Amino acid sequence: MKLQLSLTTALMLTTAVAMANCGNQKVQNNQAATTDAIQQEANDTLEDQPMAPDFELTDINGKQFRLSSLRGKIVVIDFWGSWCGWCVKGMPEMKKYYEKYKGKMEIVGVDCGDTKEQWKAAVDNLSLPWIHVYNPKGAGDITQEYGIQGFPTKFIVGKDGKLITFVIGEDPAFYTTLDEVMEKE
C-alpha cells in the first residue's frame, strides 16, 4: 500500500510539473516562482523516486517475463491496446525511438483490454519489434499498481528500476523527455 501511495504521489507531482511547464506563454515573476517551487518539490521527491512496481506477465511467446530482468537498461513501459486509436497512431514514433536507442533502451508493451488473439494480431499487423506482455483482466491485472487512468500511458524507468516520469496520452513531449534521459546515459 505504501508503494502505491508513493507512486501516486510521484505521478501527481510529475503531472503538476508538466502542467506548470506547458505552453510557450511568458510567465510572470510570481507564476515563475510558483513553477520553480513545484519543480523543486518534484525534484526533491524524485531524489527518493519510487521503484517501478515489478511484475511478471506472459510474453507473446508464452514465456514468463519479469520487468526486473531489464535492470541496467532504460525501459519504456507502454500500456496500450489495439482498440485504442491513439495507441496505434503512436506506434510509428515508438518504432523510430526503439531503433534510435536499440541496445541502450528496451520497450515493454503491456496489452490492456484485448483478447489474446486480438493482442497477438495487433503486434503482428503493426510489426512491433519490442517485448510484449499480456495483461489479463481481473486477477493479475497490473494497471491499478501503476495507476493507469488513460491510454496510452508510457513510463520511463531508469537503469536502477526507479520511475523517472510518465505521460498519459500520445504526446510529443514524451519523446523529448526520452531524448533527455538517454543523453544522460
Tab-separated table of C-alpha atoms in Angstrom:
chain	number	residue	atom	x	y	z
A	1	MET	CA	0.000	0.000	0.000
A	2	LYS	CA	2.834	2.383	0.853
A	3	LEU	CA	4.417	1.771	-2.569
A	4	GLN	CA	1.145	2.597	-4.306
A	5	LEU	CA	0.840	5.786	-2.284
A	6	SER	CA	4.421	6.771	-3.175
A	7	LEU	CA	3.815	6.026	-6.845
A	8	THR	CA	0.564	8.001	-6.814
A	9	THR	CA	2.265	10.942	-5.095
A	10	ALA	CA	5.122	10.919	-7.611
A	11	LEU	CA	2.671	10.724	-10.508
A	12	MET	CA	0.664	13.662	-9.170
A	13	LEU	CA	3.799	15.761	-8.694
A	14	THR	CA	5.059	14.922	-12.159
A	15	THR	CA	1.671	15.866	-13.620
A	16	ALA	CA	1.707	19.164	-11.717
A	17	VAL	CA	5.183	19.974	-13.031
A	18	ALA	CA	4.208	19.025	-16.572
A	19	MET	CA	1.083	21.171	-16.384
A	20	ALA	CA	3.037	24.074	-14.911
A	21	ASN	CA	5.559	23.852	-17.742
A	22	CYS	CA	3.006	23.507	-20.596
A	23	GLY	CA	2.719	26.112	-23.309
A	24	ASN	CA	5.022	28.789	-24.629
A	25	GLN	CA	3.471	31.724	-22.809
A	26	LYS	CA	5.625	34.181	-20.919
A	27	VAL	CA	5.228	33.601	-17.228
A	28	GLN	CA	5.008	36.494	-14.818
A	29	ASN	CA	7.530	36.594	-11.970
A	30	ASN	CA	5.134	35.278	-9.317
A	31	GLN	CA	3.997	32.450	-11.603
A	32	ALA	CA	7.629	31.614	-12.391
A	33	ALA	CA	8.373	31.414	-8.672
A	34	THR	CA	5.431	29.044	-8.231
A	35	THR	CA	6.612	26.908	-11.139
A	36	ASP	CA	10.137	26.864	-9.695
A	37	ALA	CA	8.755	25.807	-6.303
A	38	ILE	CA	6.729	22.993	-7.882
A	39	GLN	CA	9.766	21.875	-9.898
A	40	GLN	CA	11.972	21.932	-6.788
A	41	GLU	CA	9.401	19.953	-4.789
A	42	ALA	CA	9.175	17.399	-7.582
A	43	ASN	CA	12.974	17.161	-7.803
A	44	ASP	CA	13.236	16.697	-4.043
A	45	THR	CA	10.609	13.961	-4.205
A	46	LEU	CA	12.157	12.316	-7.250
A	47	GLU	CA	15.513	12.011	-5.484
A	48	ASP	CA	13.671	9.384	-3.499
A	49	GLN	CA	11.857	8.057	-6.558
A	50	PRO	CA	9.696	5.011	-6.117
A	51	MET	CA	10.721	1.781	-7.747
A	52	ALA	CA	8.646	0.744	-10.711
A	53	PRO	CA	6.363	-1.980	-9.399
A	54	ASP	CA	7.846	-5.249	-10.570
A	55	PHE	CA	5.548	-7.594	-12.411
A	56	GLU	CA	5.602	-10.965	-14.052
A	57	LEU	CA	3.379	-11.497	-17.088
A	58	THR	CA	3.307	-13.861	-20.038
A	59	ASP	CA	5.100	-12.607	-23.144
A	60	ILE	CA	3.920	-13.044	-26.719
A	61	ASN	CA	5.853	-16.332	-26.988
A	62	GLY	CA	4.112	-17.813	-23.935
A	63	LYS	CA	7.111	-17.387	-21.613
A	64	GLN	CA	7.128	-15.614	-18.266
A	65	PHE	CA	8.642	-12.128	-18.370
A	66	ARG	CA	9.674	-10.133	-15.299
A	67	LEU	CA	10.226	-6.365	-15.524
A	68	SER	CA	13.204	-6.528	-13.153
A	69	SER	CA	15.033	-8.695	-15.719
A	70	LEU	CA	15.764	-5.464	-17.626
A	71	ARG	CA	17.704	-3.725	-14.827
A	72	GLY	CA	20.722	-1.986	-16.287
A	73	LYS	CA	18.738	-0.584	-19.233
A	74	ILE	CA	16.396	2.341	-19.576
A	75	VAL	CA	12.907	0.870	-20.025
A	76	VAL	CA	9.780	2.363	-21.534
A	77	ILE	CA	6.631	0.635	-20.321
A	78	ASP	CA	3.795	1.302	-22.758
A	79	PHE	CA	0.273	0.484	-21.553
A	80	TRP	CA	-1.787	0.193	-24.735
A	81	GLY	CA	-4.500	-1.737	-26.570
A	82	SER	CA	-5.312	-2.439	-30.203
A	83	TRP	CA	-8.747	-0.860	-29.623
A	84	CYS	CA	-7.095	2.481	-28.697
A	85	GLY	CA	-6.773	4.739	-31.745
A	86	TRP	CA	-4.139	6.988	-30.132
A	87	CYS	CA	-2.105	3.974	-29.048
A	88	VAL	CA	-1.980	2.624	-32.589
A	89	LYS	CA	-1.368	6.085	-34.073
A	90	GLY	CA	1.703	6.495	-31.853
A	91	MET	CA	3.376	3.217	-32.826
A	92	PRO	CA	5.391	4.584	-35.797
A	93	GLU	CA	7.101	7.095	-33.483
A	94	MET	CA	7.725	4.371	-30.897
A	95	LYS	CA	9.363	2.268	-33.626
A	96	LYS	CA	11.676	5.171	-34.554
A	97	TYR	CA	12.771	5.552	-30.937
A	98	TYR	CA	13.183	1.835	-30.478
A	99	GLU	CA	15.602	1.789	-33.415
A	100	LYS	CA	17.311	5.003	-32.296
A	101	TYR	CA	18.169	3.615	-28.854
A	102	LYS	CA	18.341	-0.098	-29.618
A	103	GLY	CA	20.688	-1.839	-27.194
A	104	LYS	CA	20.528	1.031	-24.663
A	105	MET	CA	16.798	1.053	-24.046
A	106	GLU	CA	14.030	-1.511	-24.101
A	107	ILE	CA	10.305	-1.099	-24.610
A	108	VAL	CA	7.787	-3.327	-22.890
A	109	GLY	CA	4.334	-3.162	-24.448
A	110	VAL	CA	1.690	-4.072	-21.878
A	111	ASP	CA	-1.560	-5.022	-23.584
A	112	CYS	CA	-4.703	-3.800	-21.868
A	113	GLY	CA	-8.228	-4.743	-22.816
A	114	ASP	CA	-7.656	-7.080	-25.764
A	115	THR	CA	-8.237	-10.788	-26.037
A	116	LYS	CA	-5.031	-12.761	-26.506
A	117	GLU	CA	-5.938	-13.239	-30.173
A	118	GLN	CA	-6.546	-9.506	-30.752
A	119	TRP	CA	-3.301	-8.645	-28.960
A	120	LYS	CA	-1.164	-11.092	-30.944
A	121	ALA	CA	-2.756	-9.996	-34.235
A	122	ALA	CA	-2.124	-6.307	-33.450
A	123	VAL	CA	1.540	-6.880	-32.564
A	124	ASP	CA	1.952	-8.839	-35.808
A	125	ASN	CA	-0.005	-6.398	-38.016
A	126	LEU	CA	1.837	-3.377	-36.616
A	127	SER	CA	5.218	-5.182	-36.786
A	128	LEU	CA	6.178	-4.165	-33.253
A	129	PRO	CA	9.712	-5.474	-32.560
A	130	TRP	CA	9.973	-4.984	-28.790
A	131	ILE	CA	8.901	-7.066	-25.790
A	132	HIS	CA	5.145	-7.586	-25.464
A	133	VAL	CA	3.288	-8.956	-22.465
A	134	TYR	CA	-0.357	-9.783	-21.942
A	135	ASN	CA	-2.060	-8.087	-19.019
A	136	PRO	CA	-5.064	-10.206	-18.021
A	137	LYS	CA	-8.325	-8.699	-16.842
A	138	GLY	CA	-9.152	-9.378	-13.196
A	139	ALA	CA	-6.555	-11.214	-11.097
A	140	GLY	CA	-3.055	-10.322	-12.236
A	141	ASP	CA	-4.028	-7.004	-13.884
A	142	ILE	CA	-1.199	-4.541	-13.170
A	143	THR	CA	-2.958	-1.332	-14.301
A	144	GLN	CA	-4.032	-0.496	-10.735
A	145	GLU	CA	-0.484	-0.881	-9.427
A	146	TYR	CA	0.620	1.684	-11.999
A	147	GLY	CA	-2.382	3.976	-11.518
A	148	ILE	CA	-3.383	3.830	-15.183
A	149	GLN	CA	-6.089	6.422	-15.931
A	150	GLY	CA	-5.983	6.538	-19.738
A	151	PHE	CA	-4.383	5.054	-22.819
A	152	PRO	CA	-1.741	5.058	-23.909
A	153	THR	CA	0.253	5.629	-20.738
A	154	LYS	CA	4.023	5.438	-21.017
A	155	PHE	CA	6.513	5.246	-18.156
A	156	ILE	CA	10.270	5.730	-18.345
A	157	VAL	CA	12.117	3.557	-15.851
A	158	GLY	CA	15.783	4.167	-15.032
A	159	LYS	CA	18.547	1.584	-15.136
A	160	ASP	CA	18.131	1.208	-11.366
A	161	GLY	CA	14.444	0.302	-11.717
A	162	LYS	CA	13.178	3.640	-10.398
A	163	LEU	CA	10.411	5.570	-12.124
A	164	ILE	CA	11.676	8.647	-13.944
A	165	THR	CA	8.456	10.015	-15.453
A	166	PHE	CA	5.263	9.113	-17.253
A	167	VAL	CA	2.919	10.542	-19.871
A	168	ILE	CA	-0.771	9.860	-20.374
A	169	GLY	CA	-1.890	10.097	-23.991
A	170	GLU	CA	0.142	10.407	-27.154
A	171	ASP	CA	2.277	13.482	-26.500
A	172	PRO	CA	5.413	14.515	-28.448
A	173	ALA	CA	6.839	15.798	-25.146
A	174	PHE	CA	7.326	12.169	-24.124
A	175	TYR	CA	9.953	11.717	-26.844
A	176	THR	CA	11.697	14.973	-25.900
A	177	THR	CA	11.944	13.691	-22.334
A	178	LEU	CA	13.152	10.308	-23.548
A	179	ASP	CA	15.907	12.011	-25.564
A	180	GLU	CA	16.942	13.985	-22.463
A	181	VAL	CA	17.070	10.811	-20.365
A	182	MET	CA	19.080	8.946	-22.990
A	183	GLU	CA	21.545	11.832	-23.428
A	184	LYS	CA	22.470	11.484	-19.742
A	185	GLU	CA	23.341	7.825	-20.247
